[in-house]
Amino acid sequence: MKQDMIVILDLGSHENTVLARAIRALGVYSEIYPHDITAAELKALPGVKGIIINGGPNHVIDGVEIDVLPEIYEAGFPVMAAGHDKALCDVKLAEFANDEEAIKDAVKDFVFDTCKAEANWNMKNFVADQIELVRRQVGDKKVLLALSGGVDSSVVAALLLKAIGDNLVCVHVNHGLMRKGESENVIEVFRNQLSANLIYVDATDRFLNLLEGVADPEQKRKIIGGEFIRVFEEEARKLDGIDFLGQGTIYPDIVESGTKTAKMVKSHHNVGGLPEDLHFELVEPLRQLFKDEVRACGLELGLPYEMVYRQPFPGPGLGVRCLGAITRDRLEAVRESDAILREEFAKAGLDKKVWQYFTIVPDFKSVGVRDNARSYDWPVIIRAVNTIDAMTASIEPVEWPILMKITERILNEVKTVNRVCYDMSPKPSATIEWE
Ligand code: XMP
């Protein structure tokens, strides 16, 4: 399908991604390229209709002012200059900061009138194009995909399934640190509803045995990440005739926004550290998409809303919320209290409002009273935060009646817990997770 594109050339602006998203929101595809792209490289890109040179506060690098090559102006494309402090800017985007509507207004005349770009970028076309491209790349060969149930891997799975059906082999590794019902949900949606070829590996014991007695958070992360690759690799070796590896790489993984170096586009061709003798070619159908576009793509493919809009969940899962050395009883307390919190947040409509919310169980007990007797049990800490980019975060001021309802349920239903606290700390000084 024909797709027009506005190319953004990066001169170190922090607004590159905001600008690209705004142009895409106008229905015109846009990508970001380094400032030193040559005219020949530019001409080789498909569907280019115009160029925006996006200067910023970082366009002096190591004392040298960077600029696009003079030949870019002779390449035959309409050019607009935008940015912070360039004297000759057509548009000063800095004033708009992150206001997508204002940026859309500022660039739409250039995009549509000057460049004559057509608004032909939408999810329907994107999905149709990617299905075609995947079929062309893969042919009748097989693709292996680690399906965690996160947004990106779920959307890749749904897309590959449409493209190649049974030739997609999904592997879901349950590391025992998933939230309540999560692995079951992956099986229900992908195996039962979408009839995907799904291998389910319950590796709970392997992970928990390895983690036994390990209290250091970074050590825990290393063990979980390393073992995940080993389990996946073992499954891969059991399968014959697989040439491709599906990956949920998305555009922010490829473009590093706001970089201070001249080379702003970098590739993250990280296959998760799989050994070199496993030769896979990568299939990355979401590599052009921003996160919100990935969600829209998931909906277009018919995935459930809850799956596509779920809150972020760290790779090490509940492992970093069961503080210190993980024990099965505290892990269960985290899992059960987290399920209660999620249920009550959904009932109160907070699941659509709050960015991330979960519970934590520390590795110390406190004294309480249960059934007229002294108890010595675990506390549960509730955390609910809002953020744009996870670099800073503020807490959600959850209303008392909701917190009290959640507290009552946790104390009644999770027998190893006698105390519930609410974490009031913003980031900074705290981080979002406790480990
Ligand atoms: P912090 O705790 O650093 O978290 O404020 C910021 C965001 O990152 C998530 N997070 C992780 N995600 N692996 C992940 O995939 C990890 O080891 C990890 N640690 C933190 C966290 O949930 C929050 O969204």
Short mmCIF file of C-alpha atoms and ligand atoms in Angstrom, two decimals:
data_model
loop_
_atom_site.label_atom_id
_atom_site.label_comp_id
_atom_site.label_asym_id
_atom_site.label_seq_id
_atom_site.Cartn_x
_atom_site.Cartn_y
_atom_site.Cartn_z
CA MET A 1 0.00 0.00 0.00
CA LYS A 2 1.25 3.49 -0.85
CA GLN A 3 2.34 5.36 2.26
CA ASP A 4 3.48 8.98 2.35
CA MET A 5 6.13 9.90 4.86
CA ILE A 6 7.43 13.07 6.51
CA VAL A 7 11.05 12.64 7.55
CA ILE A 8 12.24 14.33 10.72
CA LEU A 9 15.96 15.07 10.80
CA ASP A 10 17.29 15.19 14.32
CA LEU A 11 19.46 18.04 15.45
CA GLY A 12 19.31 16.96 19.05
CA SER A 13 15.76 17.99 19.86
CA HIS A 14 13.87 16.43 22.74
CA GLU A 15 10.68 16.83 20.74
CA ASN A 16 11.47 14.43 17.89
CA THR A 17 9.21 11.68 19.09
CA VAL A 18 6.45 14.09 20.09
CA LEU A 19 6.66 15.60 16.62
CA ALA A 20 6.63 12.21 14.87
CA ARG A 21 3.62 11.14 16.92
CA ALA A 22 1.80 14.39 16.14
CA ILE A 23 2.34 13.94 12.39
CA ARG A 24 1.19 10.32 12.59
CA ALA A 25 -1.85 11.51 14.53
CA LEU A 26 -2.62 13.67 11.47
CA GLY A 27 -2.72 10.40 9.53
CA VAL A 28 0.65 10.83 7.82
CA TYR A 29 3.49 8.42 8.55
CA SER A 30 6.65 9.93 9.99
CA GLU A 31 10.10 8.63 10.94
CA ILE A 32 13.13 10.16 12.63
CA TYR A 33 16.59 10.04 11.03
CA PRO A 34 20.04 11.28 12.04
CA HIS A 35 20.99 14.79 10.90
CA ASP A 36 23.83 13.52 8.72
CA ILE A 37 21.71 11.40 6.41
CA THR A 38 22.84 11.88 2.78
CA ALA A 39 20.59 13.05 -0.02
CA ALA A 40 20.97 9.63 -1.65
CA GLU A 41 19.88 7.83 1.52
CA LEU A 42 16.95 10.17 1.85
CA LYS A 43 15.86 9.60 -1.73
CA ALA A 44 16.05 5.85 -1.19
CA LEU A 45 13.43 6.00 1.58
CA PRO A 46 9.93 5.12 0.42
CA GLY A 47 7.20 7.75 0.09
CA VAL A 48 9.10 10.80 1.37
CA LYS A 49 6.99 13.94 0.86
CA GLY A 50 8.85 16.46 2.97
CA ILE A 51 11.48 17.04 5.62
CA ILE A 52 11.34 18.73 8.98
CA ILE A 53 14.72 19.70 10.36
CA ASN A 54 14.20 19.61 14.06
CA GLY A 55 16.87 21.60 15.87
CA GLY A 56 17.16 21.69 19.60
CA PRO A 57 19.24 22.74 22.56
CA ASN A 58 21.71 19.96 21.85
CA HIS A 59 22.64 20.82 18.33
CA VAL A 60 26.08 21.80 19.52
CA ILE A 61 27.88 18.56 20.18
CA ASP A 62 31.38 18.46 21.69
CA GLY A 63 31.71 22.16 20.90
CA VAL A 64 30.90 21.59 17.23
CA GLU A 65 27.65 22.83 15.82
CA ILE A 66 25.92 20.09 13.86
CA ASP A 67 23.77 20.68 10.84
CA VAL A 68 22.25 18.70 8.03
CA LEU A 69 24.30 18.24 4.87
CA PRO A 70 23.84 21.16 2.45
CA GLU A 71 22.82 18.66 -0.27
CA ILE A 72 19.65 17.90 1.72
CA TYR A 73 18.26 21.29 0.69
CA GLU A 74 18.89 20.37 -2.96
CA ALA A 75 17.29 16.94 -2.74
CA GLY A 76 13.99 18.18 -4.14
CA PHE A 77 11.84 17.84 -1.01
CA PRO A 78 10.02 20.65 0.79
CA VAL A 79 11.94 21.54 3.96
CA MET A 80 10.70 23.05 7.16
CA ALA A 81 12.95 24.10 10.03
CA ALA A 82 11.59 23.70 13.51
CA GLY A 83 13.02 23.83 16.95
CA HIS A 84 14.16 25.84 19.89
CA ASP A 85 16.79 28.38 19.28
CA LYS A 86 17.54 28.47 15.61
CA ALA A 87 17.15 31.99 14.38
CA LEU A 88 15.55 30.96 11.13
CA CYS A 89 12.93 28.55 12.39
CA ASP A 90 9.70 28.26 10.48
CA VAL A 91 8.06 26.97 13.63
CA LYS A 92 9.14 27.11 17.24
CA LEU A 93 7.98 23.83 18.67
CA ALA A 94 9.55 24.32 22.08
CA GLU A 95 6.74 26.61 23.13
CA PHE A 96 4.34 23.73 22.73
CA ALA A 97 6.38 21.34 24.84
CA ASN A 98 4.42 18.10 24.80
CA ASP A 99 1.14 19.52 23.54
CA GLU A 100 0.33 17.25 20.60
CA GLU A 101 -2.67 19.30 19.47
CA ALA A 102 -0.58 22.49 19.26
CA ILE A 103 2.16 20.70 17.33
CA LYS A 104 -0.41 19.25 14.93
CA ASP A 105 -1.69 22.77 14.28
CA ALA A 106 1.82 24.09 13.76
CA VAL A 107 2.81 21.50 11.15
CA LYS A 108 -0.41 20.60 9.37
CA ASP A 109 -0.19 23.30 6.67
CA PHE A 110 3.33 22.19 5.86
CA VAL A 111 2.38 18.50 5.80
CA PHE A 112 -0.78 18.79 3.72
CA ASP A 113 -0.44 22.03 1.68
CA THR A 114 3.30 22.31 1.09
CA CYS A 115 4.22 18.61 0.95
CA LYS A 116 0.85 17.46 -0.41
CA ALA A 117 1.08 14.39 1.81
CA GLU A 118 -1.97 12.17 1.94
CA ALA A 119 -3.41 11.02 5.24
CA ASN A 120 -3.03 7.31 4.49
CA TRP A 121 -1.43 6.13 7.74
CA ASN A 122 -3.89 4.18 9.86
CA MET A 123 -3.96 0.89 11.75
CA LYS A 124 -6.07 -0.92 9.19
CA ASN A 125 -3.52 -0.21 6.46
CA PHE A 126 -0.63 -0.89 8.82
CA VAL A 127 -1.95 -4.33 9.77
CA ALA A 128 -2.69 -5.23 6.14
CA ASP A 129 0.81 -4.11 5.08
CA GLN A 130 2.59 -5.96 7.88
CA ILE A 131 0.72 -9.19 7.23
CA GLU A 132 1.84 -8.98 3.61
CA LEU A 133 5.44 -8.14 4.58
CA VAL A 134 5.64 -10.95 7.15
CA ARG A 135 4.34 -13.44 4.59
CA ARG A 136 6.93 -12.24 2.10
CA GLN A 137 9.75 -12.46 4.68
CA VAL A 138 8.83 -15.80 6.20
CA GLY A 139 7.26 -17.71 3.32
CA ASP A 140 6.20 -21.14 4.55
CA LYS A 141 8.84 -21.28 7.29
CA LYS A 142 8.18 -21.25 11.04
CA VAL A 143 8.50 -18.36 13.52
CA LEU A 144 9.20 -18.83 17.22
CA LEU A 145 7.91 -16.24 19.69
CA ALA A 146 8.32 -15.81 23.44
CA LEU A 147 4.82 -14.84 24.47
CA SER A 148 4.89 -13.32 27.94
CA GLY A 149 1.38 -11.92 27.72
CA GLY A 150 2.68 -8.33 27.86
CA VAL A 151 1.26 -5.82 25.40
CA ASP A 152 4.06 -6.00 22.82
CA SER A 153 4.45 -9.77 22.66
CA SER A 154 0.66 -10.27 22.63
CA VAL A 155 0.20 -7.87 19.72
CA VAL A 156 3.09 -9.45 17.78
CA ALA A 157 1.55 -12.88 18.40
CA ALA A 158 -1.86 -11.75 17.15
CA LEU A 159 -0.34 -10.17 14.05
CA LEU A 160 1.89 -13.15 13.21
CA LEU A 161 -1.04 -15.49 13.78
CA LYS A 162 -3.06 -13.59 11.16
CA ALA A 163 -0.11 -13.66 8.80
CA ILE A 164 1.14 -17.24 9.09
CA GLY A 165 -1.30 -19.15 11.33
CA ASP A 166 0.08 -22.52 12.42
CA ASN A 167 3.59 -21.64 11.37
CA LEU A 168 3.79 -19.41 14.43
CA VAL A 169 5.01 -21.30 17.48
CA CYS A 170 4.47 -19.39 20.74
CA VAL A 171 6.25 -20.34 23.95
CA HIS A 172 4.86 -19.04 27.21
CA VAL A 173 7.26 -19.49 30.12
CA ASN A 174 5.61 -19.23 33.52
CA HIS A 175 8.44 -18.29 35.87
CA GLY A 176 6.17 -18.59 38.89
CA LEU A 177 6.32 -14.82 39.38
CA MET A 178 3.29 -13.99 37.25
CA ARG A 179 0.24 -12.25 38.63
CA LYS A 180 -2.81 -14.29 39.57
CA GLY A 181 -4.53 -15.71 36.49
CA GLU A 182 -2.00 -14.26 34.05
CA SER A 183 -0.64 -17.44 32.50
CA GLU A 184 -4.15 -18.92 32.42
CA ASN A 185 -5.30 -15.83 30.54
CA VAL A 186 -2.54 -16.19 27.94
CA ILE A 187 -3.60 -19.78 27.38
CA GLU A 188 -7.30 -18.87 27.25
CA VAL A 189 -6.87 -16.04 24.73
CA PHE A 190 -4.18 -17.50 22.48
CA ARG A 191 -4.70 -21.23 22.62
CA ASN A 192 -8.45 -21.49 23.25
CA GLN A 193 -9.84 -18.41 21.54
CA LEU A 194 -7.34 -17.72 18.76
CA SER A 195 -6.23 -21.37 18.26
CA ALA A 196 -2.57 -20.43 18.33
CA ASN A 197 0.14 -23.05 18.46
CA LEU A 198 1.18 -22.43 22.08
CA ILE A 199 3.70 -24.30 24.18
CA TYR A 200 3.15 -23.69 27.89
CA VAL A 201 6.12 -24.24 30.18
CA ASP A 202 5.55 -24.17 33.92
CA ALA A 203 9.06 -23.48 35.19
CA THR A 204 7.97 -22.24 38.63
CA ASP A 205 10.05 -24.73 40.60
CA ARG A 206 13.18 -24.09 38.57
CA PHE A 207 13.00 -20.35 39.18
CA LEU A 208 12.05 -20.53 42.85
CA ASN A 209 14.75 -23.09 43.58
CA LEU A 210 17.40 -20.91 41.96
CA LEU A 211 16.16 -17.84 43.82
CA GLU A 212 16.14 -19.52 47.19
CA GLY A 213 18.03 -17.43 49.75
CA VAL A 214 18.94 -14.72 47.22
CA ALA A 215 18.11 -11.33 48.75
CA ASP A 216 19.95 -8.83 46.54
CA PRO A 217 17.54 -7.22 44.03
CA GLU A 218 20.02 -7.05 41.16
CA GLN A 219 21.09 -10.63 41.75
CA LYS A 220 17.43 -11.67 41.69
CA ARG A 221 16.92 -9.83 38.39
CA LYS A 222 20.01 -11.51 36.89
CA ILE A 223 18.86 -14.97 37.92
CA ILE A 224 15.34 -14.46 36.61
CA GLY A 225 16.51 -12.95 33.30
CA GLY A 226 19.20 -15.59 32.78
CA GLU A 227 16.98 -18.54 33.61
CA PHE A 228 14.26 -17.19 31.33
CA ILE A 229 16.64 -17.33 28.39
CA ARG A 230 17.78 -20.84 29.33
CA VAL A 231 14.23 -22.18 29.51
CA PHE A 232 13.31 -20.53 26.23
CA GLU A 233 16.46 -21.84 24.60
CA GLU A 234 15.72 -25.38 25.76
CA GLU A 235 12.27 -25.18 24.19
CA ALA A 236 13.76 -23.76 20.99
CA ARG A 237 16.20 -26.67 20.75
CA LYS A 238 13.37 -29.20 21.05
CA LEU A 239 11.76 -27.76 17.94
CA ASP A 240 12.91 -28.57 14.44
CA GLY A 241 13.01 -26.38 11.39
CA ILE A 242 12.54 -22.97 12.91
CA ASP A 243 14.30 -20.16 11.07
CA PHE A 244 12.75 -17.04 12.49
CA LEU A 245 12.36 -15.40 15.86
CA GLY A 246 9.46 -13.01 16.40
CA GLN A 247 10.17 -9.99 18.57
CA GLY A 248 8.09 -7.21 20.05
CA THR A 249 10.62 -4.50 19.26
CA ILE A 250 8.85 -1.13 19.06
CA TYR A 251 9.89 2.27 17.69
CA PRO A 252 11.10 3.75 21.01
CA ASP A 253 13.50 0.77 21.26
CA ILE A 254 15.03 1.84 17.97
CA VAL A 255 14.93 5.60 18.20
CA GLU A 256 16.50 7.04 21.27
CA SER A 257 14.83 10.39 21.75
CA GLY A 258 16.65 13.46 23.00
CA THR A 259 20.08 12.01 22.52
CA LYS A 260 23.00 14.36 22.88
CA THR A 261 25.05 12.52 20.32
CA ALA A 262 24.86 13.05 16.62
CA LYS A 263 23.88 9.44 15.93
CA MET A 264 20.40 9.40 17.18
CA VAL A 265 19.02 6.29 15.60
CA LYS A 266 20.32 3.07 17.03
CA SER A 267 19.33 -0.49 16.58
CA HIS A 268 18.41 -2.74 19.45
CA HIS A 269 18.84 -6.05 17.77
CA ASN A 270 18.97 -7.81 21.04
CA VAL A 271 17.68 -11.35 20.73
CA GLY A 272 17.65 -11.70 24.48
CA GLY A 273 21.10 -13.24 24.62
CA LEU A 274 20.29 -16.45 22.80
CA PRO A 275 23.42 -18.49 22.00
CA GLU A 276 25.00 -17.93 18.63
CA ASP A 277 24.47 -21.48 17.40
CA LEU A 278 20.75 -20.80 17.37
CA HIS A 279 20.57 -18.92 14.12
CA PHE A 280 17.40 -16.95 13.85
CA GLU A 281 16.39 -14.19 11.55
CA LEU A 282 14.30 -11.60 13.37
CA VAL A 283 10.70 -10.76 12.54
CA GLU A 284 9.76 -7.44 14.11
CA PRO A 285 6.45 -6.24 12.69
CA LEU A 286 5.92 -3.54 15.35
CA ARG A 287 9.27 -1.83 14.90
CA GLN A 288 7.62 1.27 13.40
CA LEU A 289 5.09 1.78 16.19
CA PHE A 290 4.93 3.93 19.28
CA LYS A 291 3.39 2.31 22.37
CA ASP A 292 -0.06 3.85 21.90
CA GLU A 293 -0.01 2.69 18.27
CA VAL A 294 0.89 -0.83 19.43
CA ARG A 295 -2.26 -0.79 21.57
CA ALA A 296 -4.37 0.48 18.68
CA CYS A 297 -2.88 -2.28 16.53
CA GLY A 298 -3.84 -4.87 19.16
CA LEU A 299 -7.42 -3.65 19.17
CA GLU A 300 -7.48 -3.68 15.36
CA LEU A 301 -6.37 -7.32 15.55
CA GLY A 302 -9.23 -8.13 17.93
CA LEU A 303 -7.29 -8.60 21.17
CA PRO A 304 -9.25 -7.95 24.39
CA TYR A 305 -9.16 -4.37 25.71
CA GLU A 306 -7.76 -5.50 29.09
CA MET A 307 -4.84 -7.21 27.41
CA VAL A 308 -3.96 -4.25 25.24
CA TYR A 309 -4.38 -1.59 27.94
CA ARG A 310 -2.91 -3.50 30.84
CA GLN A 311 -0.58 -1.69 33.21
CA PRO A 312 3.19 -2.12 32.86
CA PHE A 313 4.51 -5.22 34.59
CA PRO A 314 8.25 -5.72 35.15
CA GLY A 315 10.01 -8.68 33.55
CA PRO A 316 11.06 -10.10 36.96
CA GLY A 317 7.39 -9.96 37.87
CA LEU A 318 6.29 -10.40 41.46
CA GLY A 319 9.89 -11.39 42.20
CA VAL A 320 10.79 -7.75 42.88
CA ARG A 321 7.65 -7.20 44.94
CA CYS A 322 8.30 -10.10 47.29
CA LEU A 323 11.16 -8.25 48.95
CA GLY A 324 14.47 -9.87 49.84
CA ALA A 325 14.84 -13.62 49.54
CA ILE A 326 11.62 -14.93 47.95
CA THR A 327 9.59 -17.42 49.96
CA ARG A 328 6.49 -19.20 48.67
CA ASP A 329 4.22 -17.96 51.45
CA ARG A 330 5.11 -14.31 50.88
CA LEU A 331 4.93 -14.78 47.12
CA GLU A 332 1.37 -16.05 47.54
CA ALA A 333 0.60 -13.07 49.79
CA VAL A 334 1.83 -10.68 47.06
CA ARG A 335 -0.11 -12.52 44.36
CA GLU A 336 -3.37 -12.68 46.31
CA SER A 337 -3.24 -9.10 47.60
CA ASP A 338 -2.34 -7.84 44.11
CA ALA A 339 -5.37 -9.67 42.69
CA ILE A 340 -7.64 -8.05 45.29
CA LEU A 341 -6.17 -4.63 44.59
CA ARG A 342 -6.67 -5.05 40.84
CA GLU A 343 -10.23 -6.23 41.29
CA GLU A 344 -11.17 -3.30 43.53
CA PHE A 345 -9.38 -0.77 41.31
CA ALA A 346 -11.35 -2.09 38.33
CA LYS A 347 -14.63 -1.83 40.25
CA ALA A 348 -13.82 1.79 41.14
CA GLY A 349 -12.75 2.64 37.57
CA LEU A 350 -9.22 3.36 38.78
CA ASP A 351 -7.74 0.74 36.45
CA LYS A 352 -8.34 3.10 33.52
CA LYS A 353 -6.96 6.11 35.38
CA VAL A 354 -3.93 5.00 37.37
CA TRP A 355 -0.72 4.22 35.50
CA GLN A 356 0.61 1.43 37.73
CA TYR A 357 -0.74 -0.14 40.91
CA PHE A 358 0.38 -3.18 42.83
CA THR A 359 1.21 -4.58 46.25
CA ILE A 360 4.50 -5.35 47.95
CA VAL A 361 5.27 -7.77 50.77
CA PRO A 362 8.43 -6.98 52.80
CA ASP A 363 10.56 -9.62 54.44
CA PHE A 364 9.74 -8.78 58.04
CA LYS A 365 6.76 -9.49 60.24
CA SER A 366 4.87 -7.35 62.69
CA VAL A 367 2.74 -8.08 65.73
CA GLY A 368 -1.05 -8.10 65.40
CA VAL A 369 -4.19 -9.64 66.83
CA ARG A 370 -6.25 -12.32 65.09
CA ASP A 371 -9.08 -14.34 66.64
CA ASN A 372 -8.31 -12.85 70.06
CA ALA A 373 -4.76 -14.10 69.89
CA ARG A 374 -1.42 -12.49 69.20
CA SER A 375 -0.41 -12.82 65.56
CA TYR A 376 2.97 -12.34 63.97
CA ASP A 377 2.40 -11.89 60.26
CA TRP A 378 3.44 -10.10 57.06
CA PRO A 379 2.46 -6.56 56.14
CA VAL A 380 1.19 -5.65 52.65
CA ILE A 381 2.09 -2.29 51.10
CA ILE A 382 -0.12 -0.78 48.41
CA ARG A 383 1.50 1.37 45.72
CA ALA A 384 -0.42 3.36 43.07
CA VAL A 385 1.43 5.86 40.87
CA ASN A 386 0.97 8.10 37.87
CA THR A 387 3.71 9.06 35.47
CA ILE A 388 4.36 10.00 31.87
CA ASP A 389 7.66 8.25 31.30
CA ALA A 390 8.40 6.36 34.56
CA MET A 391 11.37 8.70 35.21
CA THR A 392 9.37 10.61 37.81
CA ALA A 393 6.06 9.63 39.37
CA SER A 394 3.44 10.95 41.75
CA ILE A 395 1.17 8.89 43.93
CA GLU A 396 -2.52 8.47 43.19
CA PRO A 397 -4.62 10.00 45.99
CA VAL A 398 -6.90 6.98 46.27
CA GLU A 399 -10.03 7.75 48.26
CA TRP A 400 -10.22 6.41 51.82
CA PRO A 401 -13.34 4.24 51.34
CA ILE A 402 -11.66 2.40 48.44
CA LEU A 403 -8.45 1.90 50.43
CA MET A 404 -10.44 0.70 53.43
CA LYS A 405 -12.38 -1.78 51.31
CA ILE A 406 -9.14 -3.15 49.85
CA THR A 407 -7.58 -3.33 53.30
CA GLU A 408 -10.56 -5.20 54.69
CA ARG A 409 -10.50 -7.71 51.87
CA ILE A 410 -6.75 -8.31 52.09
CA LEU A 411 -6.92 -8.82 55.87
CA ASN A 412 -9.86 -11.19 55.51
CA GLU A 413 -8.76 -13.14 52.50
CA VAL A 414 -4.98 -13.34 52.82
CA LYS A 415 -4.46 -15.23 56.04
CA THR A 416 -0.74 -14.58 56.38
CA VAL A 417 -1.17 -10.79 56.46
CA ASN A 418 -2.11 -8.65 59.46
CA ARG A 419 -1.32 -5.10 58.36
CA VAL A 420 -1.88 -2.97 55.22
CA CYS A 421 -0.02 0.28 54.46
CA TYR A 422 -0.24 2.83 51.64
CA ASP A 423 3.01 4.07 50.12
CA MET A 424 2.86 7.87 49.96
CA SER A 425 6.27 8.37 48.30
CA PRO A 426 6.73 10.08 44.95
CA LYS A 427 9.62 9.26 42.58
CA PRO A 428 12.03 10.71 43.50
CA SER A 429 12.79 10.13 46.40
CA ALA A 430 11.45 6.59 45.99
CA THR A 431 11.44 4.48 42.84
CA ILE A 432 8.18 2.98 41.59
CA GLU A 433 9.17 -0.57 42.53
CA TRP A 434 10.60 -1.30 45.96
CA GLU A 435 13.51 -3.28 44.57
P1 XMP B 1 11.40 2.09 39.00
O1 XMP B 1 11.19 1.14 40.12
O2 XMP B 1 12.80 2.09 38.48
O3 XMP B 1 10.49 1.56 37.80
O4 XMP B 1 10.92 3.49 39.33
C1 XMP B 1 10.20 2.26 36.63
C2 XMP B 1 9.35 1.35 35.74
O5 XMP B 1 10.13 0.24 35.32
C3 XMP B 1 9.56 -0.98 35.75
N1 XMP B 1 10.64 -1.87 36.17
C4 XMP B 1 11.08 -2.91 35.46
N2 XMP B 1 10.67 -3.41 34.28
N3 XMP B 1 12.32 -5.10 34.43
C5 XMP B 1 11.29 -4.52 33.77
O6 XMP B 1 10.91 -5.01 32.71
C6 XMP B 1 12.79 -4.66 35.62
O7 XMP B 1 13.72 -5.22 36.19
C7 XMP B 1 12.13 -3.50 36.15
N4 XMP B 1 12.32 -2.77 37.28
C8 XMP B 1 11.38 -1.78 37.28
C9 XMP B 1 8.63 -0.60 36.90
O8 XMP B 1 7.57 -1.54 37.05
C10 XMP B 1 8.15 0.76 36.46
O9 XMP B 1 7.09 0.65 35.52
#
